[in-house]
Short mmCIF file of N, CA and C in Angstrom, two decimals:
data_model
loop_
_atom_site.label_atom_id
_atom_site.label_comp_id
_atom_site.label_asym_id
_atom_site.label_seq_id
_atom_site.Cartn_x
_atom_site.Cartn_y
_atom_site.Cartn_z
N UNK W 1 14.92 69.52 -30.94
CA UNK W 1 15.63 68.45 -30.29
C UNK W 1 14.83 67.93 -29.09
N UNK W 2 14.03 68.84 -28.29
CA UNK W 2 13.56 68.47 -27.14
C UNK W 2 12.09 68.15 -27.76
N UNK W 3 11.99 68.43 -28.67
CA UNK W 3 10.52 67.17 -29.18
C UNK W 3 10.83 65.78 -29.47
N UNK W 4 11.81 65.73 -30.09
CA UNK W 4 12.51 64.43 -30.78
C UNK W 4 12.54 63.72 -29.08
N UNK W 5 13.27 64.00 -28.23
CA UNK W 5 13.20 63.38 -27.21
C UNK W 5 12.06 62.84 -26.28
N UNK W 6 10.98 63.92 -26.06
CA UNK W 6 10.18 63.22 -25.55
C UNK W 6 8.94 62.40 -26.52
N UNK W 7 8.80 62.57 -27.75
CA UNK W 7 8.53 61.44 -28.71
C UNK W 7 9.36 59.94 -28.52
N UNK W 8 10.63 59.87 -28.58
CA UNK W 8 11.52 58.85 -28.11
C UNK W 8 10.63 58.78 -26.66
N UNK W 9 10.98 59.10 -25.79
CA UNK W 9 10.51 58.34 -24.59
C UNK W 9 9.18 57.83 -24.52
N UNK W 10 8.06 59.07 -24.83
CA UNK W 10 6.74 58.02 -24.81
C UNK W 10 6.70 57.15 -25.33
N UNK W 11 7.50 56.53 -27.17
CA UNK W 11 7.73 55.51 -27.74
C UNK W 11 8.15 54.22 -26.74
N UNK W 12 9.02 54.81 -26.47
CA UNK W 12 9.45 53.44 -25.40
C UNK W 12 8.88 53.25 -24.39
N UNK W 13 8.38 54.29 -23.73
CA UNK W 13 7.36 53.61 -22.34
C UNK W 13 6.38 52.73 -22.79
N UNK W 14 5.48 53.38 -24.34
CA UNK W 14 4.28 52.79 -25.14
C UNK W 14 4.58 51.07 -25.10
N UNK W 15 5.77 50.92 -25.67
CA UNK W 15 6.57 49.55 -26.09
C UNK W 15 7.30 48.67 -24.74
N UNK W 16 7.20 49.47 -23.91
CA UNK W 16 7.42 49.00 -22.21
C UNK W 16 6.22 48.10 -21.87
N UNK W 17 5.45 49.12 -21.92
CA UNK W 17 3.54 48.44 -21.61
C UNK W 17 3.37 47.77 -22.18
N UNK W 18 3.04 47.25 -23.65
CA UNK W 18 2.88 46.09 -24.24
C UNK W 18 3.78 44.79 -24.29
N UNK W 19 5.13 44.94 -24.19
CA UNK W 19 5.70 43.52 -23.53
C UNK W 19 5.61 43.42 -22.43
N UNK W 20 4.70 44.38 -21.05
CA UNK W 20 4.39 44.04 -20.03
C UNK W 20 3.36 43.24 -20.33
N UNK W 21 2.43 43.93 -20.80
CA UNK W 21 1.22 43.07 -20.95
C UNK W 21 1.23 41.80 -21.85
N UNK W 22 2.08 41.81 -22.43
CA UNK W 22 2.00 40.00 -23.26
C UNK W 22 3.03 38.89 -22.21
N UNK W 23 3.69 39.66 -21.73
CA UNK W 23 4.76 38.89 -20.41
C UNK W 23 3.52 38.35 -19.50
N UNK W 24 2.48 39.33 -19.25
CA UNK W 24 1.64 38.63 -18.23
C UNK W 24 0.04 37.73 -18.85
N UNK W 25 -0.12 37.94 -20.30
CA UNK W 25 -0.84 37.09 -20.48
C UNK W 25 -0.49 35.89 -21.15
N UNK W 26 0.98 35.94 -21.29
CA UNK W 26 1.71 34.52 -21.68
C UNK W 26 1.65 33.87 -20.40
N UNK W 27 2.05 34.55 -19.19
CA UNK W 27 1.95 33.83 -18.15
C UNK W 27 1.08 33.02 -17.60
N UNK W 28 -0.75 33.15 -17.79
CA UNK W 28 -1.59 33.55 -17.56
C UNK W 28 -2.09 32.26 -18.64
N UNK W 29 -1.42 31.98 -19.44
CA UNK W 29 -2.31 31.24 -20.45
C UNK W 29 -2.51 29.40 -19.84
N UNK W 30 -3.35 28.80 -20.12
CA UNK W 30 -3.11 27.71 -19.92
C UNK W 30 -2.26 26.92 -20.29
N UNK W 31 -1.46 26.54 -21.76
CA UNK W 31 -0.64 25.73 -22.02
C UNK W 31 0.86 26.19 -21.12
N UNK W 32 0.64 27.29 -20.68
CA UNK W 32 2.44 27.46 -19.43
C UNK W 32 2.32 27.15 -18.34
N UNK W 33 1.16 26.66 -17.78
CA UNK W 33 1.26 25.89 -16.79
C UNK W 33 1.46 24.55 -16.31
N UNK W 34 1.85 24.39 -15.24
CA UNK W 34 2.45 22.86 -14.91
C UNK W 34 1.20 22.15 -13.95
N UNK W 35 1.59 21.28 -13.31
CA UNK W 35 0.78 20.52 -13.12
C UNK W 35 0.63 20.52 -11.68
N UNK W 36 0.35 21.51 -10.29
CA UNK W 36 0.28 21.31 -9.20
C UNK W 36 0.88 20.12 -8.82
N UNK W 37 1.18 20.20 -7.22
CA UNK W 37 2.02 19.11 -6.42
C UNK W 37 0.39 18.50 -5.87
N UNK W 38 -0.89 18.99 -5.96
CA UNK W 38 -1.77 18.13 -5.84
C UNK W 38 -1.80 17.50 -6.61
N UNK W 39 -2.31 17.34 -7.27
CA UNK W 39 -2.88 16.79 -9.33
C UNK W 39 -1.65 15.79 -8.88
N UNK W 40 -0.46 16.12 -8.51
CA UNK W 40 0.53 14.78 -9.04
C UNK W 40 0.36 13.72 -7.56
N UNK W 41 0.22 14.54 -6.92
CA UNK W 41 0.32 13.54 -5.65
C UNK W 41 -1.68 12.75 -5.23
N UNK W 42 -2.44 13.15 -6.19
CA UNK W 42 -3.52 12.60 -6.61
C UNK W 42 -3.17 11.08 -7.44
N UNK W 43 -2.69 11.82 -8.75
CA UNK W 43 -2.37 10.72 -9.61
C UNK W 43 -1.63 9.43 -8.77
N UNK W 44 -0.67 9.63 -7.80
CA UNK W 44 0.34 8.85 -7.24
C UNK W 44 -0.33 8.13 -6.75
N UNK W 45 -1.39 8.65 -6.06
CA UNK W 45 -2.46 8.07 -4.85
C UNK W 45 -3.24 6.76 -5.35
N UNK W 46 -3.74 7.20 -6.82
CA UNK W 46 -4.55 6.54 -7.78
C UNK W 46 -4.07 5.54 -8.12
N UNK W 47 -2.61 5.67 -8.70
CA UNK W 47 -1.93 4.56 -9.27
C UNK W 47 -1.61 3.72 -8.27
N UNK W 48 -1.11 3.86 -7.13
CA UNK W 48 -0.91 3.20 -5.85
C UNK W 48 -2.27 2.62 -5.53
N UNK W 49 -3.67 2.98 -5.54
CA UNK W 49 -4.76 2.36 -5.32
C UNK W 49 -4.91 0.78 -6.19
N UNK W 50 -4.45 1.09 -7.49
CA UNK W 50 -5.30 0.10 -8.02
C UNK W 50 -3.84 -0.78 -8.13
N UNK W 51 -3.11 -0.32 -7.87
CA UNK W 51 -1.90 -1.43 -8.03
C UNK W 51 -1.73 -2.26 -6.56
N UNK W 52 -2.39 -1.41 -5.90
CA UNK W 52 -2.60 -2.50 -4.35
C UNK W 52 -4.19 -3.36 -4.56
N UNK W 53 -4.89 -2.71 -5.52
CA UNK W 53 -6.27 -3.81 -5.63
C UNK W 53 -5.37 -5.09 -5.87
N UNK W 54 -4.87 -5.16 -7.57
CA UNK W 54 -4.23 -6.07 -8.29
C UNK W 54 -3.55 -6.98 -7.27
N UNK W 55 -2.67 -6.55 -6.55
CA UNK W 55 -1.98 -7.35 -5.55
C UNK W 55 -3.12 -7.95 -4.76
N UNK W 56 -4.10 -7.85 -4.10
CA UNK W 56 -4.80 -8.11 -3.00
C UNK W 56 -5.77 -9.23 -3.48
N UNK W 57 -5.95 -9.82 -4.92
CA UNK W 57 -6.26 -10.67 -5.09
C UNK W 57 -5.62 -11.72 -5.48
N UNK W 58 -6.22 -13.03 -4.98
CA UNK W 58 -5.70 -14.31 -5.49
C UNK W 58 -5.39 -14.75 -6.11
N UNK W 59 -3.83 -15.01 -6.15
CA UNK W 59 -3.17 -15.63 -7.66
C UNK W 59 -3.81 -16.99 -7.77
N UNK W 60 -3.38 -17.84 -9.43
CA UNK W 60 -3.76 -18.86 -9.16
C UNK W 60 -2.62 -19.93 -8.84
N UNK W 61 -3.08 -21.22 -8.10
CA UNK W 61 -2.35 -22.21 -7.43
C UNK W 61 -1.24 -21.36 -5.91
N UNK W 62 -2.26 -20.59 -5.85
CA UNK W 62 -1.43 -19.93 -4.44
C UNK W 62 -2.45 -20.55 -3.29
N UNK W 63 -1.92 -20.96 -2.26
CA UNK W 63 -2.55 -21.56 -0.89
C UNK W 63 -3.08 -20.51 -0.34
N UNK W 64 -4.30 -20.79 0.54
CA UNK W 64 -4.85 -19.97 1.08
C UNK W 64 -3.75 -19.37 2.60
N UNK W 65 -2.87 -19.95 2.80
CA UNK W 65 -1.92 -19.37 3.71
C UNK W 65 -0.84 -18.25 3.16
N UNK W 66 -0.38 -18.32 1.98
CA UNK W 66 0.47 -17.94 1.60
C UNK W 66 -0.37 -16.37 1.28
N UNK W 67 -1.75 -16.65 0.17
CA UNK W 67 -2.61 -15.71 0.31
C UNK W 67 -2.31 -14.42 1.46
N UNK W 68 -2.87 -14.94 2.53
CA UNK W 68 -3.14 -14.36 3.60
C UNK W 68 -1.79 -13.48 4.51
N UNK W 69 -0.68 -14.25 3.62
CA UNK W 69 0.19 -13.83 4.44
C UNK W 69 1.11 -12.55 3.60
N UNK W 70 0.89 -12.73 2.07
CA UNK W 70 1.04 -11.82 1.36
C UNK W 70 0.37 -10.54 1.20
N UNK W 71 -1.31 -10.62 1.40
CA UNK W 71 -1.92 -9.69 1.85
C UNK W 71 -1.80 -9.11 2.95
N UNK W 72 -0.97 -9.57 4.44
CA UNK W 72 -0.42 -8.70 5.09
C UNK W 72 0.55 -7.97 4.96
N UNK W 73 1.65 -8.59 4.08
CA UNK W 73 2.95 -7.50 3.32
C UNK W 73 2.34 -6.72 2.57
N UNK W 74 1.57 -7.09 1.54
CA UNK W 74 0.83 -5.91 1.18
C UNK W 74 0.05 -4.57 1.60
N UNK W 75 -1.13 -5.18 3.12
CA UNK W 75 -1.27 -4.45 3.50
C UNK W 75 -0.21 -3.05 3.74
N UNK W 76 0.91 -3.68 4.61
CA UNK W 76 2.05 -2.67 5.59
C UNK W 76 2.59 -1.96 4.63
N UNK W 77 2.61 -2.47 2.81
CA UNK W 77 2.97 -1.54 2.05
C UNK W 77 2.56 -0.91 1.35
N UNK W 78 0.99 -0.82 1.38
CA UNK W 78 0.30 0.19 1.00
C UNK W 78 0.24 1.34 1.92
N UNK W 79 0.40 0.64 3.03
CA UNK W 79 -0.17 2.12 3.90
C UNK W 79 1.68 2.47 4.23
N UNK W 80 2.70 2.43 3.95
CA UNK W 80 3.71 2.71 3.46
C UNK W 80 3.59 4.13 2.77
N UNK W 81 3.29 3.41 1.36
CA UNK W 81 3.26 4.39 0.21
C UNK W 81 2.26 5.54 -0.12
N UNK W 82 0.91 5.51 1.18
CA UNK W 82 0.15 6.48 1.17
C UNK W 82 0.28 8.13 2.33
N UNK W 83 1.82 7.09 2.85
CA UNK W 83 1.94 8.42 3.68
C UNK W 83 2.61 9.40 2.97
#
């Protein structure tokens, strides 16, 4: 009886350790990871870059006042969206 038992237990410690170890190289793998709060607040940065280029040039049949005065709203809201 007291063989049967500690056969049972090393069994299960054995079977302890190996879903330890696949728990931590599932963890560990690349496809379970997410995407850092850099990487996203990069991307944000990026998309905000070129969507303030687009704005900052001259539509057509727009006055050179109106221009100028839209590129200052623009300016104040780019540097808005980069803080």
């Amino acid at each position: 009886m007291k063989s049967m038992v500690k056969k049972i237990a090393i069994l299960s410690m054995a079977g302890m350790m190996q879903v330890g170890f696949g728990a931590s190289l599932i963890e560990a793998s690349p496809l379970h990871t997410e995407r850092s709060s850099v990487q996203q607040q990069d991307d944000r940065k990026q998309i905000e870059n070129e969507r303030h280029e687009r704005e900052m040039k001259r539509r057509p049949n727009e006055s050179e006042r109106e221009w100028h005065e839209r590129q200052k709203l623009e300016n104040q809201r780019h540097k808005e969206n980069l803080r």
